[in-house]
Short mmCIF file of C-alpha atoms and ligand atoms in Angstrom, two decimals:
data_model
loop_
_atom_site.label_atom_id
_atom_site.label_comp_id
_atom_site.label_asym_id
_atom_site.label_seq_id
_atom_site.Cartn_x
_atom_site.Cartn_y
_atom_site.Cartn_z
CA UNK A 159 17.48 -14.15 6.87
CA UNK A 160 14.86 -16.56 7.09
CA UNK A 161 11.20 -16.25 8.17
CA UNK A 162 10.97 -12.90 6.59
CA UNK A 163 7.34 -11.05 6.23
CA UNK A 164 6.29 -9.79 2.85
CA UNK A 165 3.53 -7.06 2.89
CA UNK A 166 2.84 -5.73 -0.32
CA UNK A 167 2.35 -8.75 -2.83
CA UNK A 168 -0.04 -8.72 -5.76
CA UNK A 169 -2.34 -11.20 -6.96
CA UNK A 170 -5.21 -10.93 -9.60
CA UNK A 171 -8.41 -13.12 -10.61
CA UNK A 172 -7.80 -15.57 -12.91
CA UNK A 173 -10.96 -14.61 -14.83
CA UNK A 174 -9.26 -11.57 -15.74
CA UNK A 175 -5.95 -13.03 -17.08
CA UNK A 176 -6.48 -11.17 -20.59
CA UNK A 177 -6.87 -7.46 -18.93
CA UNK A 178 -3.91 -8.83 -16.49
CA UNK A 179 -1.57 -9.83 -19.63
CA UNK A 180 -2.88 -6.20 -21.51
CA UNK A 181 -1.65 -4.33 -17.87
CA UNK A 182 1.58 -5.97 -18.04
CA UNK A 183 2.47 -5.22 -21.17
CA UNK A 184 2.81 -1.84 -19.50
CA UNK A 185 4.94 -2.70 -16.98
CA UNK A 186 6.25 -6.24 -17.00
CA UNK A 187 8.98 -7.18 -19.42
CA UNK A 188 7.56 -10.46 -20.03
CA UNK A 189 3.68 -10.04 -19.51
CA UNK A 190 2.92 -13.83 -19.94
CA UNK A 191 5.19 -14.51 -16.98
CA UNK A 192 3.76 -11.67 -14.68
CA UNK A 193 0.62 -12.69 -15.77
CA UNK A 194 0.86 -16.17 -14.63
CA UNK A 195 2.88 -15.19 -11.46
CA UNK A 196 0.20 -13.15 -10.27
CA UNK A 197 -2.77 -15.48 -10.74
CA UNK A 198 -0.94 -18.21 -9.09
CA UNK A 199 -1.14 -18.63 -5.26
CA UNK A 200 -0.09 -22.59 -4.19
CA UNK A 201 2.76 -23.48 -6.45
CA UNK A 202 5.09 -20.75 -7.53
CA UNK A 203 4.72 -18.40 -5.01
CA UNK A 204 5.88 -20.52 -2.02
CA UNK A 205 8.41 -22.05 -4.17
CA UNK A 206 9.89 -18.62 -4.07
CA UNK A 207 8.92 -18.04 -0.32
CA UNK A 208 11.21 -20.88 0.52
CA UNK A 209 13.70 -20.57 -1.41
CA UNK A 210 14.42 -16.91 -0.63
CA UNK A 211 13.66 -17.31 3.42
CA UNK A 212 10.02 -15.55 3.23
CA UNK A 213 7.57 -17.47 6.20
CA UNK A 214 4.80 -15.05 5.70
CA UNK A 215 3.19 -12.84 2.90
CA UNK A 216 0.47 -10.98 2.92
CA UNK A 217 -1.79 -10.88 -0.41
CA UNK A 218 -3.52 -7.70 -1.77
CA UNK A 219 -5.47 -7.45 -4.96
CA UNK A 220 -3.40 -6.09 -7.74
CA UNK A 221 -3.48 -2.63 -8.69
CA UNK A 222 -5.63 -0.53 -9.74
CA UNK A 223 -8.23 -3.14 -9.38
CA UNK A 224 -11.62 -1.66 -7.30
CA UNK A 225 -9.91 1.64 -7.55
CA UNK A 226 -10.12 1.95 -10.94
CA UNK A 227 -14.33 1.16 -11.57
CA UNK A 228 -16.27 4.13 -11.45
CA UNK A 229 -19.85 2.24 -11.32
CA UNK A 230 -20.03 2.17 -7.38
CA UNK A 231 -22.27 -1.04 -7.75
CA UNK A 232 -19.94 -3.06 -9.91
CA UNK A 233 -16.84 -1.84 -7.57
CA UNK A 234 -18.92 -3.27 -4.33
CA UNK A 235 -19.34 -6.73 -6.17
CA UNK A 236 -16.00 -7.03 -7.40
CA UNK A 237 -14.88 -5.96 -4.12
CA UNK A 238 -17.19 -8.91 -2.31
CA UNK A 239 -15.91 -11.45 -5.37
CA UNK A 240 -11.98 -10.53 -4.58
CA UNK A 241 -12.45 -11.27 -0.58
CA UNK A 242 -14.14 -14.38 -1.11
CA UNK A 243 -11.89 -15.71 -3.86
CA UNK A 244 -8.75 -14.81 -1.85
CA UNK A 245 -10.49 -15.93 1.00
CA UNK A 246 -11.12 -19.33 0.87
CA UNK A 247 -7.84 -19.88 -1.45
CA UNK A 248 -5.83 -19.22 2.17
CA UNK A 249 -7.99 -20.61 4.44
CA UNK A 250 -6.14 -23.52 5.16
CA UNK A 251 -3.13 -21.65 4.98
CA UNK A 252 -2.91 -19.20 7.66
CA UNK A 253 0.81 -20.30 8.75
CA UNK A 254 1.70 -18.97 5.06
CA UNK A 255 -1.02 -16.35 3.81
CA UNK A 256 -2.32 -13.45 5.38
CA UNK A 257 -4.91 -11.07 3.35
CA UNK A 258 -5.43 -7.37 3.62
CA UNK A 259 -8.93 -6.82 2.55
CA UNK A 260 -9.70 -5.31 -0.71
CA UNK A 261 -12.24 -2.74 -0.36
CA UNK A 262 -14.88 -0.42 -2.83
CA UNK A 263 -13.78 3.32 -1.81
CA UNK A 264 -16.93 4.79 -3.51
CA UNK A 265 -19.00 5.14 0.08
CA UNK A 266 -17.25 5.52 3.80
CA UNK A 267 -19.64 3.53 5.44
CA UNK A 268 -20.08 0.23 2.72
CA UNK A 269 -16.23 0.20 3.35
CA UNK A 270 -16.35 -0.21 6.60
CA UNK A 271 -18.82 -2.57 6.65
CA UNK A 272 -16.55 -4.97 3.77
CA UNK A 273 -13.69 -4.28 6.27
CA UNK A 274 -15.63 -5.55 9.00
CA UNK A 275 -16.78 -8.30 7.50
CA UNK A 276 -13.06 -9.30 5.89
CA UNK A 277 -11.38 -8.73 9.47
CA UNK A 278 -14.35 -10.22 11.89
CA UNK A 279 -15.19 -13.36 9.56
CA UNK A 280 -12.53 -14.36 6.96
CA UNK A 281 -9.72 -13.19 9.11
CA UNK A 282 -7.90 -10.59 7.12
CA UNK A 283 -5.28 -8.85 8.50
CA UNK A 284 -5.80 -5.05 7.59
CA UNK A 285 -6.94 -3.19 4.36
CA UNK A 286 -5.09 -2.38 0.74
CA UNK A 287 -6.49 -0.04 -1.51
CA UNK A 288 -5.29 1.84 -4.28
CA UNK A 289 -5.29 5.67 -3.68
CA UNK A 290 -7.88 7.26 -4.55
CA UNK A 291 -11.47 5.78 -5.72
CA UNK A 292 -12.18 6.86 -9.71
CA UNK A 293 -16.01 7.76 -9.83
CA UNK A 294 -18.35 9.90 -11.39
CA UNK A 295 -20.67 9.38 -14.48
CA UNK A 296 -17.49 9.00 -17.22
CA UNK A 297 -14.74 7.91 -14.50
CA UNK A 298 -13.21 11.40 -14.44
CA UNK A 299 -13.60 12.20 -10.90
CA UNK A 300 -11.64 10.77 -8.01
CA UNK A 301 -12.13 10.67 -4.27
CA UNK A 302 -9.75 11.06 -1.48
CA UNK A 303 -10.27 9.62 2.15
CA UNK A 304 -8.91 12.48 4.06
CA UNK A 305 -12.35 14.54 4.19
CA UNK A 306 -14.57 14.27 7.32
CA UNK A 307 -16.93 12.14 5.98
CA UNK A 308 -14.35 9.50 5.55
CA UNK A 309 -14.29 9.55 9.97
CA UNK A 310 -16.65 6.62 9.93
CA UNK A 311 -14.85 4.32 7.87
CA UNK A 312 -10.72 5.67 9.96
CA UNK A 313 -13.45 5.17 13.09
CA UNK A 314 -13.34 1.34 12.15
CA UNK A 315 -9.92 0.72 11.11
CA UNK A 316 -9.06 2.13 14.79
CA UNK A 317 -11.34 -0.13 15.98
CA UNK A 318 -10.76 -3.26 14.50
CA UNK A 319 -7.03 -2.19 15.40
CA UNK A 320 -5.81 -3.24 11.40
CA UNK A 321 -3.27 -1.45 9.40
CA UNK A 322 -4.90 0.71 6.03
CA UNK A 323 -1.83 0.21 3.48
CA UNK A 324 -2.18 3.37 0.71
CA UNK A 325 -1.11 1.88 -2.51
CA UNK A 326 -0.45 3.30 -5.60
CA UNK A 327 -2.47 3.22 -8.88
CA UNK A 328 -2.12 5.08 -12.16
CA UNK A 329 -3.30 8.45 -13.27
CA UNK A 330 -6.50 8.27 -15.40
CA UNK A 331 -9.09 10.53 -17.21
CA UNK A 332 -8.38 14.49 -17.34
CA UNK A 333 -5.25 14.16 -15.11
CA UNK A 334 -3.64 11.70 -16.98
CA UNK A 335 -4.16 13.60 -20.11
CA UNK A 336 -3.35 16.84 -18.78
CA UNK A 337 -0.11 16.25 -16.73
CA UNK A 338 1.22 12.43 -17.98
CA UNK A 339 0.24 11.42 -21.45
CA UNK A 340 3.46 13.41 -22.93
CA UNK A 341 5.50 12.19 -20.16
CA UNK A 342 3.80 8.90 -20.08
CA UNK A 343 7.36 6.86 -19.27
CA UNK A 344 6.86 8.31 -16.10
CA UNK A 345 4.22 7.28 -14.98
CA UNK A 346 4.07 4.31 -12.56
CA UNK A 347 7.08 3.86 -10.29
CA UNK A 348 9.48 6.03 -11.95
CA UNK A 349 7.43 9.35 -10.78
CA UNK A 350 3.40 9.37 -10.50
CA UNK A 351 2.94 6.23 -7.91
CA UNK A 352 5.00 8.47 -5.40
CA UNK A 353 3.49 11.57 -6.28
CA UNK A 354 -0.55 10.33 -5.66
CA UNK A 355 0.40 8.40 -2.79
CA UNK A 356 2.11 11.44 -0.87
CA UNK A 357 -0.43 13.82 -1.85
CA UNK A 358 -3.29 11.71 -0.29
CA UNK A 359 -0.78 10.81 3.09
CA UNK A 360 -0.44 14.38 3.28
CA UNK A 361 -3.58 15.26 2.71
CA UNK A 362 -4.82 13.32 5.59
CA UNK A 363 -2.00 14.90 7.95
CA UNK A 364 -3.19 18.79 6.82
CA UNK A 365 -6.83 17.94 6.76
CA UNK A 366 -6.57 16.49 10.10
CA UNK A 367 -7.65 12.73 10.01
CA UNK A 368 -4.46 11.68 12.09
CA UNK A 369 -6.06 14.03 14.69
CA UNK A 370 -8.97 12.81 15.07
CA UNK A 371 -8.04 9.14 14.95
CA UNK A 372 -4.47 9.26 16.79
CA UNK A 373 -4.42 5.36 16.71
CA UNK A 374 -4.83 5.22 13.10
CA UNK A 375 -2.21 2.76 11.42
CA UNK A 376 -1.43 3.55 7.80
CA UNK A 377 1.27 1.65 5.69
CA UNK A 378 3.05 3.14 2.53
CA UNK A 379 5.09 1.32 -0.24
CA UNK A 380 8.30 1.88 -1.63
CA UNK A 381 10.09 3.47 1.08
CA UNK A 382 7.69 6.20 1.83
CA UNK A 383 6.76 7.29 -1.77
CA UNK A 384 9.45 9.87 -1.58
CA UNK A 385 8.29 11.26 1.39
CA UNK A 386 11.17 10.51 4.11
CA UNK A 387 13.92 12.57 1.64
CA UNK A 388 11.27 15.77 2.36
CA UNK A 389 10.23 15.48 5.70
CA UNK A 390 12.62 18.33 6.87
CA UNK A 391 11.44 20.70 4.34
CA UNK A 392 7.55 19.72 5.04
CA UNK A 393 8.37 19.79 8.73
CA UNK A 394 9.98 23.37 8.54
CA UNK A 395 7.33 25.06 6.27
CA UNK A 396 4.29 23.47 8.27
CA UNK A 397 5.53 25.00 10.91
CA UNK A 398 7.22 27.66 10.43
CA UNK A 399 5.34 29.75 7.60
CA UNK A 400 1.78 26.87 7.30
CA UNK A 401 0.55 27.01 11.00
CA UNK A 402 1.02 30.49 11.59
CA UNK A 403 -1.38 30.95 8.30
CA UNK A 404 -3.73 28.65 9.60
CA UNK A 405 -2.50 25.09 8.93
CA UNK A 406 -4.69 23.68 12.07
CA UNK A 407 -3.28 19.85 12.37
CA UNK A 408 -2.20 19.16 15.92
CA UNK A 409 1.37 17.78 15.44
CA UNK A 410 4.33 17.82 12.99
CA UNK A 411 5.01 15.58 10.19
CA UNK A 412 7.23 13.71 12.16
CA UNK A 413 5.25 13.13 15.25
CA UNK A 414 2.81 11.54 12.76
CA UNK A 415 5.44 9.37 11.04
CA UNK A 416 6.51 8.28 14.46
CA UNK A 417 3.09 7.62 15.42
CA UNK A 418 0.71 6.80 12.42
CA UNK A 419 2.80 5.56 9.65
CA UNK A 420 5.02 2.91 8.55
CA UNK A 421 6.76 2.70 5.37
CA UNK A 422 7.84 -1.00 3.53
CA UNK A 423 10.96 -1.62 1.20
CA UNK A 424 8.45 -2.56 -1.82
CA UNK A 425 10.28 -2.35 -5.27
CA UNK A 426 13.25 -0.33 -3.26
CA UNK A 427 16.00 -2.04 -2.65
CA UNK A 428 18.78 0.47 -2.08
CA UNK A 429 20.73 0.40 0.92
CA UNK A 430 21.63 3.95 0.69
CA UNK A 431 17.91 4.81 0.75
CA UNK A 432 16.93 2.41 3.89
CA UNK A 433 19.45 3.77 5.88
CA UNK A 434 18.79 7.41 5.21
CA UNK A 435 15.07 6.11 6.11
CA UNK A 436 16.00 4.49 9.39
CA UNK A 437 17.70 7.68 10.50
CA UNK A 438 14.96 9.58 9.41
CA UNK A 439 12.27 7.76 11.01
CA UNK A 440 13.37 5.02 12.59
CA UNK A 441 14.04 1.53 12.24
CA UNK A 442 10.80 0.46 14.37
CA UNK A 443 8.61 2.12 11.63
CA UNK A 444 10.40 0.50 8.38
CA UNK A 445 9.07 -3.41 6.87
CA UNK A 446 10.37 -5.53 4.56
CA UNK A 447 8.41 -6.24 1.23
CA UNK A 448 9.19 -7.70 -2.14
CA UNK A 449 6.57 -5.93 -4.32
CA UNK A 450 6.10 -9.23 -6.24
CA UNK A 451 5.47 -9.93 -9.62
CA UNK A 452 6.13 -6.49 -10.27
CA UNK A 453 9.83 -6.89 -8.73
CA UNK A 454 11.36 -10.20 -7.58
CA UNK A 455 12.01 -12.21 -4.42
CA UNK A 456 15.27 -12.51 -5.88
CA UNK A 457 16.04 -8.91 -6.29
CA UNK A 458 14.56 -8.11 -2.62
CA UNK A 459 15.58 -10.74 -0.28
CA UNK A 460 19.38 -11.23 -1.58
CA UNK A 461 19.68 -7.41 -1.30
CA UNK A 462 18.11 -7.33 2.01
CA UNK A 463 19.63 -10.18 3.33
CA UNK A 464 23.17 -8.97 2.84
CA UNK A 465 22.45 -5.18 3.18
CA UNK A 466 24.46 -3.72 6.00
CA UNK A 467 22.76 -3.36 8.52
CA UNK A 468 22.56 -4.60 12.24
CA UNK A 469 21.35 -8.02 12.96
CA UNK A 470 19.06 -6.44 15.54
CA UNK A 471 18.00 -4.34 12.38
CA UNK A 472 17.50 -7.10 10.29
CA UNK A 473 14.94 -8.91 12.31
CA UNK A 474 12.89 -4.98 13.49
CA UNK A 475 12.88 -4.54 9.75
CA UNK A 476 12.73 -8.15 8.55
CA UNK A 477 9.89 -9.47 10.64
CA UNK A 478 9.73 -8.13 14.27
CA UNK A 479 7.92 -5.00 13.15
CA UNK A 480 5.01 -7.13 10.80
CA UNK A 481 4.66 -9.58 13.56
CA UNK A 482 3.58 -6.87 15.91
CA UNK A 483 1.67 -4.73 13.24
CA UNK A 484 -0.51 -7.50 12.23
CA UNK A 485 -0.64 -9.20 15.70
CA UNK A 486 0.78 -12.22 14.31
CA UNK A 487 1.71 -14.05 17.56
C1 LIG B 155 1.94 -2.31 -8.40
O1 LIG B 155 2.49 -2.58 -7.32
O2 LIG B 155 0.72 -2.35 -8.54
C2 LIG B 155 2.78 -1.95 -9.58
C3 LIG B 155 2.17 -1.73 -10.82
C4 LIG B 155 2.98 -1.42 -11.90
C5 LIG B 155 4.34 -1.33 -11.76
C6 LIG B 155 4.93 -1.55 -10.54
C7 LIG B 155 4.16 -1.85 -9.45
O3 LIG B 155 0.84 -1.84 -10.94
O4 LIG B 155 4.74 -2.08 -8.25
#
């Protein structure tokens, strides 16, 4: 299929290409490749765009990236230094690139104001961050967005009308040590990506945030970080045994997927597992991504592009569905 929209594809700074090349040695068989991959922007990545039918990708700093610094100062300036950078690398090439803005999590309302700032002036097309925002005085704390005084900041995503795409990142400090560091092959797409990401998405449904803000859009990876396989069982005990105890959010889980949330095909290419999704949620709600460097165009679009699926499908899943998310007309 050609003209296909990519939504969850990593770049980094180059003046970071030795931290870059130490990250990929974690997950990256061959870390000088990644590395250079993900720093470049105007000559390998649309070589692969057009050779594998992709029209339109939209760039988010790599993980864990902001996410990861504690010091709510230096997260702010890296935040400001990432939008610029990617900024004015696509500015001529807005047929191509689309941005989502990366953002400092450390204070509701400076993250509102970046996002502002990204969407009003340099034309970004929605927000990625990386779960939750590591803080306190050693970097051992964390903080989630689905408390109330995160309202200001879901206030102007609903606003602005842009889509908030949850992304993974890894564990760190105390929880690291306490639940992955024997298990530590697990961690990253295998098992802990899914597991942070679906306990901040549900978080946000049980505390209420999708209530308050019914036009909220939020995107996850990777086929819904395992949630689609356990909407049934969340659906049954949130409303059959959690409401009756007090569980006070307005709808069920699946009024909120149908409403709130869409999932992309990031680093999941299984044909099994998309259509399970589509019956699950629907196809209007799924998006094709690639999840590159970390997985390849190849991989992604010569799956997708022969998966079995309906042509009308193809194009929902392929591109129809971005085009209208990101108001790309
Ligand atoms: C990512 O998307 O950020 C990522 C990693 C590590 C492995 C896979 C992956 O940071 O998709």
């Amino acid at each position: 299929m050609q003209d296909k929209i990519a939504l969850e594809e990593a770049f980094a700074l180059p003046r970071f290409a030795e931290k870059t090349q130490w990250w990929a040695g974690m997950f990256a068989v061959d870390a000088k490749k990644h590395t250079t991959e993900i720093n470049d922007i105007h000559k390998i990545r649309p070589g692969y765009m057009d050779k594998y039918g992709v029209g339109y990708t939209v760039l988010s700093y790599t993980a864990p990236g902001v996410q990861d610094i504690f010091d709510r100062e230096e997260a702010q300036a890296l935040a400001t230094e990432v939008n610029d950078y990617i900024g004015n690398e696509v500015k001529s090439r807005g047929d191509k690139f689309g941005v989502f803005a990366t953002l400092s999590m450390h204070d509701p309302r400076e993250a509102a104001t970046e996002l502002t700032r990204c969407v009003t002036e340099l034309g970004f097309r929605g927000a990625l961050v990386n779960d939750t925002q590591r803080c306190g005085q050693d970097g051992d704390d964390m903080i989630f967005y689905d408390g109330h005084e995160w309202d200001v900041f879901w206030k102007t995503c609903t606003e602005l009308d842009v889509p908030f795409y949850l992304h993974p990142r890894n564990p760190t400090g105390s929880i690291y040590e306490k639940l992955w560091a024997k298990r530590s092959w697990l961690v990253g797409p295998p098992l802990s990506f899914a597991q942070g990401v679906s306990l901040h998405l549900l978080g946000m449904v049980a505390n209420g945030v999708f209530d308050r803000h019914p036009n909220l859009k939020i995107v996850i990876g990777h086929l819904g970080e395992h949630i689609p396989f356990d909407l049934w069982r969340i659906n049954h005990w949130f409303e059959d045994i959690k409401k009756p105890l007090g569980l006070d959010c307005k709808k069920t889980i699946r009024e909120y997927f149908a409403q709130n949330v869409w999932i992309t095909t990031s680093g999941h290419f299984s044909s099994t597992t998309l259509k399970f999704c589509m019956e699950e949620i629907g196809a209007e709600r799924i998006l094709f991504s690639v999840d590159y460097p970390f997985e390849s165009f190849s991989d992604a679009c010569t799956w997708f592009d022969s998966a079995e699926l309906s042509e009308s499908d193809r194009k929902k899943i392929g591109r129809e569905n971005a085009r209208k998310l990101l108001k790309l007309d």
